[in-house]
GROMACS .gro file of C-alpha atoms in nm:
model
  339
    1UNK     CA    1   0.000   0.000   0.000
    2UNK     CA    2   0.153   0.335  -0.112
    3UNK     CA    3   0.149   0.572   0.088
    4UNK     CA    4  -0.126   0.825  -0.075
    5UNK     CA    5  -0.343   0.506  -0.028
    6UNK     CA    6  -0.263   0.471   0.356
    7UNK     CA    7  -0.333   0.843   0.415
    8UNK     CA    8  -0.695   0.845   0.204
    9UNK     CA    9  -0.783   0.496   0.406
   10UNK     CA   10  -0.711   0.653   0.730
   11UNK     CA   11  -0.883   1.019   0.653
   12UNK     CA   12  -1.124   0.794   0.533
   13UNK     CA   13  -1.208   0.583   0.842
   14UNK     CA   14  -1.141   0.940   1.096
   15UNK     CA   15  -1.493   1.106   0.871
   16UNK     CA   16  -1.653   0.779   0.886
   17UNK     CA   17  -1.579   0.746   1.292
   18UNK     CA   18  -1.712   1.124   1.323
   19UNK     CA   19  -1.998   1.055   1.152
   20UNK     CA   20  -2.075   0.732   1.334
   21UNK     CA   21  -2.056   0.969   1.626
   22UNK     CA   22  -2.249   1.207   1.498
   23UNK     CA   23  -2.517   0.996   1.393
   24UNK     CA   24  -2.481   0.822   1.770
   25UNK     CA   25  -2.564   1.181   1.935
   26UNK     CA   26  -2.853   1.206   1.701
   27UNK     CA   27  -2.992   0.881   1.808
   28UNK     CA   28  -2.991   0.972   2.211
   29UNK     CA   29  -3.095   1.310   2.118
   30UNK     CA   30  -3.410   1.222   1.881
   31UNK     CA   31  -3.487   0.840   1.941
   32UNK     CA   32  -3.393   0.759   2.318
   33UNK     CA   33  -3.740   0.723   2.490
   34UNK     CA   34  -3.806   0.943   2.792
   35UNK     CA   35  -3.467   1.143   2.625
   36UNK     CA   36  -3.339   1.490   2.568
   37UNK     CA   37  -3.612   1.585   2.333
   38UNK     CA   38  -3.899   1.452   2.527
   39UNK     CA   39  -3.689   1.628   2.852
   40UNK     CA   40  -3.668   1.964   2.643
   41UNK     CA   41  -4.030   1.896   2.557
   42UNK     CA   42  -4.162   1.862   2.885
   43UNK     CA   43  -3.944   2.128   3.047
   44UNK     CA   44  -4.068   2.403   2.816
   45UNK     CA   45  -4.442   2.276   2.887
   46UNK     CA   46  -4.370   2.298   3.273
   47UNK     CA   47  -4.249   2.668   3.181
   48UNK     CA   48  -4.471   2.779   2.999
   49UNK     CA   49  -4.786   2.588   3.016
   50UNK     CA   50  -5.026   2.665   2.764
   51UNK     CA   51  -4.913   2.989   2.674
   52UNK     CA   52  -4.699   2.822   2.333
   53UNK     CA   53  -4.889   2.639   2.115
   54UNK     CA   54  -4.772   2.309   1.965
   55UNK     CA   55  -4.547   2.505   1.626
   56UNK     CA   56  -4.400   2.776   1.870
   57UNK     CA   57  -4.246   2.482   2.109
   58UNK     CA   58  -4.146   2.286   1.798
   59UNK     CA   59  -3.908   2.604   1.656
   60UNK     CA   60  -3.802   2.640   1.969
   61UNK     CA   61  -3.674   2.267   1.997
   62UNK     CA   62  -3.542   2.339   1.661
   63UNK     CA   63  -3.318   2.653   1.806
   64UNK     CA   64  -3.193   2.415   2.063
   65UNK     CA   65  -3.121   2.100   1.925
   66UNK     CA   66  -3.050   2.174   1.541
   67UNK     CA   67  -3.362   1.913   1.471
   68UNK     CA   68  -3.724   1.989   1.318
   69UNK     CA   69  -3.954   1.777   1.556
   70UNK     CA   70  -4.227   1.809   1.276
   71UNK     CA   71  -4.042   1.642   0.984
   72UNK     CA   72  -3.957   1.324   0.907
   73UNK     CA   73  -3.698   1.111   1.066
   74UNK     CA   74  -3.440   1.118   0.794
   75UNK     CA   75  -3.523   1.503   0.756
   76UNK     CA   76  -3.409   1.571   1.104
   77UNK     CA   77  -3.098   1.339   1.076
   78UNK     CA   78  -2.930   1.522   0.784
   79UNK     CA   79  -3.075   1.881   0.856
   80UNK     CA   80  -2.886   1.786   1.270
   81UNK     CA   81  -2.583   1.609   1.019
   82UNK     CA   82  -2.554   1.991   0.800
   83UNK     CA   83  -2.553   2.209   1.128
   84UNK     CA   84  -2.316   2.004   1.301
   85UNK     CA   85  -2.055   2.012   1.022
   86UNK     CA   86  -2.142   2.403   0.951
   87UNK     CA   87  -2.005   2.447   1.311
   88UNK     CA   88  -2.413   2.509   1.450
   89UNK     CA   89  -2.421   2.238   1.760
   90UNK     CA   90  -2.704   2.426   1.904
   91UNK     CA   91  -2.791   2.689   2.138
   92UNK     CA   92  -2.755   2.619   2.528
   93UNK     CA   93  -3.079   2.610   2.776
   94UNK     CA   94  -2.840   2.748   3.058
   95UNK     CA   95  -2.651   2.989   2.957
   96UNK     CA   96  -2.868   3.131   2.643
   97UNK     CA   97  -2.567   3.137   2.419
   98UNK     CA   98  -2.558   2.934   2.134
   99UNK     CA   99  -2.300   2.589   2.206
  100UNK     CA  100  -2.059   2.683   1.953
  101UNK     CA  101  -1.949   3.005   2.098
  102UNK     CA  102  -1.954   2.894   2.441
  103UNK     CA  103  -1.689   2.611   2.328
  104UNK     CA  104  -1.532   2.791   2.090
  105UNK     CA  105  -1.402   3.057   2.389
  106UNK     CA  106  -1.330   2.792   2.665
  107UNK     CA  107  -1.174   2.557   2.373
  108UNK     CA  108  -0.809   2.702   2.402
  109UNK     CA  109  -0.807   2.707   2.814
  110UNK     CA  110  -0.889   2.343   2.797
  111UNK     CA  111  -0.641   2.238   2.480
  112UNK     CA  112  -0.363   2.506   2.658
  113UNK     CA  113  -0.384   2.250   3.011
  114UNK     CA  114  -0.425   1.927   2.819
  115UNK     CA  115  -0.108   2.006   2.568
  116UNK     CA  116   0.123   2.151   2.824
  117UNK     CA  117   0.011   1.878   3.095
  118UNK     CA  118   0.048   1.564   2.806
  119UNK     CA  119   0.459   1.735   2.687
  120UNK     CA  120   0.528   1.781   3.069
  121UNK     CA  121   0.440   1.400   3.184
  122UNK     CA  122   0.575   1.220   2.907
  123UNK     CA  123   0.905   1.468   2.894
  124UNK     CA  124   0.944   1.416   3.268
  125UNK     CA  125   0.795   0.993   3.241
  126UNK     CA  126   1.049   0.913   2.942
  127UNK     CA  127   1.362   1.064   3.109
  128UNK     CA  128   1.276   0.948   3.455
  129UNK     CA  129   1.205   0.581   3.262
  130UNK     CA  130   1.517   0.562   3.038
  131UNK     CA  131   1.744   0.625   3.369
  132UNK     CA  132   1.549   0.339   3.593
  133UNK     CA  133   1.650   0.090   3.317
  134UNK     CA  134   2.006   0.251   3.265
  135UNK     CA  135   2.116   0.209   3.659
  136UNK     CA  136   1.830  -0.125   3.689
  137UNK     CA  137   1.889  -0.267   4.046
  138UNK     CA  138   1.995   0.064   4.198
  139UNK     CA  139   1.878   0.230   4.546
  140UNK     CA  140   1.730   0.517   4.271
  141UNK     CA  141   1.596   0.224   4.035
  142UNK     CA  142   1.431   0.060   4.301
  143UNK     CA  143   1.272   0.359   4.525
  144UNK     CA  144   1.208   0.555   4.178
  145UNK     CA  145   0.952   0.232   4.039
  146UNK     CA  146   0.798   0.212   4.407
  147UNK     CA  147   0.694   0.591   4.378
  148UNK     CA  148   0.592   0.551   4.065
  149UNK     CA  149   0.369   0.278   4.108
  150UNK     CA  150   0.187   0.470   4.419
  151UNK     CA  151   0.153   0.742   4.226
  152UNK     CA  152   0.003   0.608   3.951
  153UNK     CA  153  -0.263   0.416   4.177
  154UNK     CA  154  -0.369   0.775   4.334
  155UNK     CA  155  -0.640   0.943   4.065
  156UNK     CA  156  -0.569   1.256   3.977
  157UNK     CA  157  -0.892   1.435   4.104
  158UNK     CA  158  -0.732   1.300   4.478
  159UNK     CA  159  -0.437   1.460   4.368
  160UNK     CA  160  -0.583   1.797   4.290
  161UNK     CA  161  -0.785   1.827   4.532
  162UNK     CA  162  -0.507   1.797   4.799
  163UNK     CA  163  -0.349   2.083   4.542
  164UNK     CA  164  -0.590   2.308   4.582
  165UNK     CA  165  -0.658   2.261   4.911
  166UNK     CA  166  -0.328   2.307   5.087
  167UNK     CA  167  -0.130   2.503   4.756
  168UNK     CA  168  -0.455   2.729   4.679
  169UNK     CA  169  -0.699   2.722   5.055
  170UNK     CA  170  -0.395   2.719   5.348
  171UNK     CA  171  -0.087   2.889   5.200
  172UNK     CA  172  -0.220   3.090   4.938
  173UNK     CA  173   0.073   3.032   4.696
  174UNK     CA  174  -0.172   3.008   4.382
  175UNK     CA  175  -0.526   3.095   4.255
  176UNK     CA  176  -0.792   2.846   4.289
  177UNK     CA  177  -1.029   2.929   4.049
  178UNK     CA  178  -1.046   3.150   3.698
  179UNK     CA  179  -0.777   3.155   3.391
  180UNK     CA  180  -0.569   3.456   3.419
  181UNK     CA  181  -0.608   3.784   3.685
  182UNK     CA  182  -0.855   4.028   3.678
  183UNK     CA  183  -0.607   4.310   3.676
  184UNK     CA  184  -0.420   4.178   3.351
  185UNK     CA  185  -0.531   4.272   2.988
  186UNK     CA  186  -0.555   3.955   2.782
  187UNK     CA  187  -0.314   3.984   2.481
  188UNK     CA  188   0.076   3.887   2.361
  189UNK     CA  189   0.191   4.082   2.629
  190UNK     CA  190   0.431   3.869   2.905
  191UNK     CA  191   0.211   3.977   3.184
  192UNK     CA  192  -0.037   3.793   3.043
  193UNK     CA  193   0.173   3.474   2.945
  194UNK     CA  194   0.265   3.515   3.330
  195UNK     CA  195  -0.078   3.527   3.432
  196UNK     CA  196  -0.227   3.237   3.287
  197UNK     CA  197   0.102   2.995   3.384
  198UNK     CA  198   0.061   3.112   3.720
  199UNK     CA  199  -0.356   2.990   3.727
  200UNK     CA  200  -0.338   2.700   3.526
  201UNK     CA  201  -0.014   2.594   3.765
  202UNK     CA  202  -0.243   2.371   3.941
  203UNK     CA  203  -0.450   2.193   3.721
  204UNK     CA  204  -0.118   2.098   3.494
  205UNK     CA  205   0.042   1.973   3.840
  206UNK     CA  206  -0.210   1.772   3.938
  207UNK     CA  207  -0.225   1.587   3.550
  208UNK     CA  208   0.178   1.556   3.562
  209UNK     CA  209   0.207   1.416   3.931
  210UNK     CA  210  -0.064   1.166   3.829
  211UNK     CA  211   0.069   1.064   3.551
  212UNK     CA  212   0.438   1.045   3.498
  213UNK     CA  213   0.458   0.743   3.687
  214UNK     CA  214   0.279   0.525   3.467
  215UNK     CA  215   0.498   0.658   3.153
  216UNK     CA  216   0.801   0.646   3.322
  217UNK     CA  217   0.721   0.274   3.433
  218UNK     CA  218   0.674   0.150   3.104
  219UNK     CA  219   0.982   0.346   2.933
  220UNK     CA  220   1.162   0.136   3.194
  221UNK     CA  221   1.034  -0.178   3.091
  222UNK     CA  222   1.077  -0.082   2.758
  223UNK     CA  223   1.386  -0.014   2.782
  224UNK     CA  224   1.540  -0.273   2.957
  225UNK     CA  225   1.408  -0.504   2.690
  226UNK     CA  226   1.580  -0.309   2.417
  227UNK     CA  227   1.908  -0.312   2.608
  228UNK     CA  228   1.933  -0.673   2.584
  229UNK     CA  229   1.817  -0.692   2.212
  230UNK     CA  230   2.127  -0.866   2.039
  231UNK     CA  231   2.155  -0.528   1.750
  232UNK     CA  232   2.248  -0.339   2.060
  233UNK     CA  233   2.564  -0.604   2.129
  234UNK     CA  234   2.671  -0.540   1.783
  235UNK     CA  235   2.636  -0.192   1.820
  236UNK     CA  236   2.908  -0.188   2.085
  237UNK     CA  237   3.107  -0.451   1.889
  238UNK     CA  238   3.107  -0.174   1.580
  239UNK     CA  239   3.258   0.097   1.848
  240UNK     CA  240   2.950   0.319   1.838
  241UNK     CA  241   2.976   0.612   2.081
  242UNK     CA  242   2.700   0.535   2.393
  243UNK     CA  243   2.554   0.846   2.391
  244UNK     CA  244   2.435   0.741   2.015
  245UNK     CA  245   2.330   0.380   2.124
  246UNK     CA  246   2.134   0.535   2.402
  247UNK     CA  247   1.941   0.807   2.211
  248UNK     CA  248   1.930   0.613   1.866
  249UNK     CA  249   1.877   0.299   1.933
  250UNK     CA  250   1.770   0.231   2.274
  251UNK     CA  251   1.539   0.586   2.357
  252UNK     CA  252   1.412   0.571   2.025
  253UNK     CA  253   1.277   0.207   1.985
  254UNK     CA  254   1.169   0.227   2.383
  255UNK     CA  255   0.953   0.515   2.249
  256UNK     CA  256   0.827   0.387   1.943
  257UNK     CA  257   0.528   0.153   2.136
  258UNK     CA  258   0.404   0.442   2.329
  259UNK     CA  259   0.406   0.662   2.124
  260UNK     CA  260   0.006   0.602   1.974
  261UNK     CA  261  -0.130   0.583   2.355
  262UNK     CA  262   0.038   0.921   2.373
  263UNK     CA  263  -0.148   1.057   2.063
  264UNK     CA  264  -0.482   0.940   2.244
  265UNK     CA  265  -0.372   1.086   2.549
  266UNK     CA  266  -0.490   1.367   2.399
  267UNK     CA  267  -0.832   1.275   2.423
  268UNK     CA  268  -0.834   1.090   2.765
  269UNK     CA  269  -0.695   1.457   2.926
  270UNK     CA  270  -0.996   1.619   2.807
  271UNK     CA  271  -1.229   1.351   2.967
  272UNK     CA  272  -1.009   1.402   3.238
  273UNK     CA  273  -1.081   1.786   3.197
  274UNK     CA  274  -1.480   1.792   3.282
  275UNK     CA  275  -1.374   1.641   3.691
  276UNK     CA  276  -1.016   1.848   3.678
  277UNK     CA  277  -1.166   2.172   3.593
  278UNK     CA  278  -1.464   2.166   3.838
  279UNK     CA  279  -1.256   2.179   4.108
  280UNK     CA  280  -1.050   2.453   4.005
  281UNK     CA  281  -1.309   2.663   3.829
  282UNK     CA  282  -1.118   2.670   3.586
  283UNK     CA  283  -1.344   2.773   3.290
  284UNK     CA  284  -1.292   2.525   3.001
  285UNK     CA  285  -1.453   2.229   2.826
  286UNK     CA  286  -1.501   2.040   3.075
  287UNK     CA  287  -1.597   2.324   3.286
  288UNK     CA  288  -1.898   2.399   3.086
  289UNK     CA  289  -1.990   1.984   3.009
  290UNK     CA  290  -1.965   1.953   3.446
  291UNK     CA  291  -2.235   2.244   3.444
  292UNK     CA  292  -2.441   2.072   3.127
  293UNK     CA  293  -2.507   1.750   3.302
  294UNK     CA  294  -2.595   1.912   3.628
  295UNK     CA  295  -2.836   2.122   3.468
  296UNK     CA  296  -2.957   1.885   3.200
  297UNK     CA  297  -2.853   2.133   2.961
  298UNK     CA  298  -2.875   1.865   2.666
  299UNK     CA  299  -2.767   2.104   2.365
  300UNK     CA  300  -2.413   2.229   2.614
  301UNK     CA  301  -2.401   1.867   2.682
  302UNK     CA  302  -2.424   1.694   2.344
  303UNK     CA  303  -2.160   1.964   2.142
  304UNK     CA  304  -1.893   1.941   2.456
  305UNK     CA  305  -1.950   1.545   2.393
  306UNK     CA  306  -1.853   1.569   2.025
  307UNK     CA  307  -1.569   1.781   2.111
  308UNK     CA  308  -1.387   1.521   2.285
  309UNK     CA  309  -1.477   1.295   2.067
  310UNK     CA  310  -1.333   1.505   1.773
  311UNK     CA  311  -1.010   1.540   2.001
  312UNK     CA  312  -0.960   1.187   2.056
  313UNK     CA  313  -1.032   1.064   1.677
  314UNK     CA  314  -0.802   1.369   1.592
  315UNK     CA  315  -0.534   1.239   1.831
  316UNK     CA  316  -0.518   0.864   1.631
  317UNK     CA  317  -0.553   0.989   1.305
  318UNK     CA  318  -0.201   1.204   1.405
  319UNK     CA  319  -0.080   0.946   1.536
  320UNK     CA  320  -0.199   0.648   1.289
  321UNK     CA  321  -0.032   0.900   0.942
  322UNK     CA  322   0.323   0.993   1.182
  323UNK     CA  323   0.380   0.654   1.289
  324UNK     CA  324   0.549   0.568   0.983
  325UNK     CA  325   0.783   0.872   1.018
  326UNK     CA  326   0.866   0.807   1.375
  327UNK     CA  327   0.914   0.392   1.288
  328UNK     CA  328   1.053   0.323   0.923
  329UNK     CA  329   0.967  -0.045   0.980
  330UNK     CA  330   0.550   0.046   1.010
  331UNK     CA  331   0.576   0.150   0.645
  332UNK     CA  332   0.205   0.251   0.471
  333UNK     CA  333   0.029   0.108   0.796
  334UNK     CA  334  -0.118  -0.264   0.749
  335UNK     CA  335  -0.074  -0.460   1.110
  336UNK     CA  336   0.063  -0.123   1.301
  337UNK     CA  337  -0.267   0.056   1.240
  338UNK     CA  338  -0.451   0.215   1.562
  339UNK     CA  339  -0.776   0.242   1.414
   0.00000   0.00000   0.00000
């Protein structure tokens, strides 16, 4: 398979998995019994009463779901299929805004944590990893894997929580809620860059101490399988400097089977984001899906759900067409596929 094939088959399969999810959304939306649209339904007769007749609460499901409740089924499904992709998820019961905008502004907070948080914990979990299994046996070695493994079995909601309770609530020494201070004037300006380090300190902390450890356990294990491969014995035997072997050879084909789960990592930290950003008010994605599902705010609810989704099938696709890049051997896909 060329490789013009292997990059239409996998764009392919990424529109056909959005539009599986799509089409999924539609079906709790419009078809679930006792579901959003009978909820939305009901909720606006409660409201109202009988002051709206029958075509006034229809166009008003239509503003907040995308769907025509009057039309036929396979009406509804491509008219909600057209807004979607023109960017229309909807307008929000809560907040009176329509979905788009509200995600399109809290968006870059939540991609800003996730990105910074996902290169921190695999810069720190690789490193940390490749030494274990460099110096295996060790005092360091052997204490390093046992606080790895406990922190890996502590969540990271326990983890922020004792953040913000002791970093943020007793000593002060960061914010515990909002993205940047009220005093600074949101721009390219270093006060600002300053600003919004200093209040999304927290949240990125509580992601990288929950996380490294698991990284950093399997680089080790990685690694110390690579070190005994027999290419590596040759290696020496050919005189090769060890600062090569270790960062060609070794680092880079310990990497190589960790590298898709970090491409999809992408999408687990903004699951991760709708508990993580509760507690720190911090106003992003997940902020606004935490506050959708409490308030049954199925329009909010339904666009921050294919926003993840969208991140996570974004994240393979990535990683699925750069695979080959990273690993020669993987070629135009075939077995090494993450689909």
């Amino acid at each position: 398979m060329t490789s013009a094939d292997y990059f239409i088959k996998r764009t392919i399969q990424g529109v056909f998995t959005f539009f599986a999810v799509m089409s999924i959304t539609f079906a709790m939306i419009r078809l679930m019994p006792g579901g959003p649209m009978d909820f939305l339904r009901a909720q606006m007769s409660q409201q109202v009463g009988g002051q709206m007749t029958q075509a006034e609460m229809d166009r008003k499901l239509e503003l907040f779901t995308n769907m025509h409740p009057d039309r036929p089924l396979h009406e509804q499904y491509f008219g909600y299929i057209e807004h979607v992709l023109s960017g229309d998820l909807g307008r929000s019961i809560w907040y009176n805004e329509p979905v788009a905008e509200i995600l399109g502004a809290a968006m870059p907070w939540t991609i800003f944590i996730s990105i910074v948080s996902l290169v921190v914990i695999y810069a720190a979990g690789v490193s940390l990893g490749a030494i274990m299994a460099y110096i295996e046996g060790s005092k360091f070695d052997i204490s390093s894997s046992m606080l790895s493994i406990v922190i890996t079995s502590v969540p990271f909601y326990i983890v922020a929580i004792v953040l913000v309770w002791f970093l943020g609530y007793q000593w002060g020494l960061f914010p515990i809620s909002g993205q940047f201070g009220e005093n600074v004037r949101p721009g390219y300006n270093t006060a600002f860059i300053q600003s919004i380090l200093y209040y999304g300190a927290l949240p990125i902390i509580s992601l990288v101490l929950a996380g490294f450890g698991r990284i950093a356990l399997s680089m080790r294990g990685n690694s110390i399988q690579t070190l005994g491969a027999d290419y590596l014995r040759v290696a020496r035997l050919r005189g090769l400097s060890q600062r090569r072997i270790a960062l060609r050879y070794v680092a880079r084909n310990a990497f190589l089977p960790m590298y898709t789960g970090m491409m999809i990592s992408i999408g687990t930290l903004f699951g991760s984001s709708i508990i993580l950003e509760q507690i720190f008010s911090y106003p992003g994605v997940g902020y606004y899906m935490f506050r959708a599902v409490s308030s049954r705010d199925y329009p909010l609810m339904m666009g921050t759900f294919l926003f993840i989704t969208l991140g996570v099938i974004v994240g393979v696709y990535i990683a699925d067409l750069t695979y080959g890049y990273v690993d020669p051997r993987a070629g135009g896909g075939g077995e090494r596929e993450a689909f």
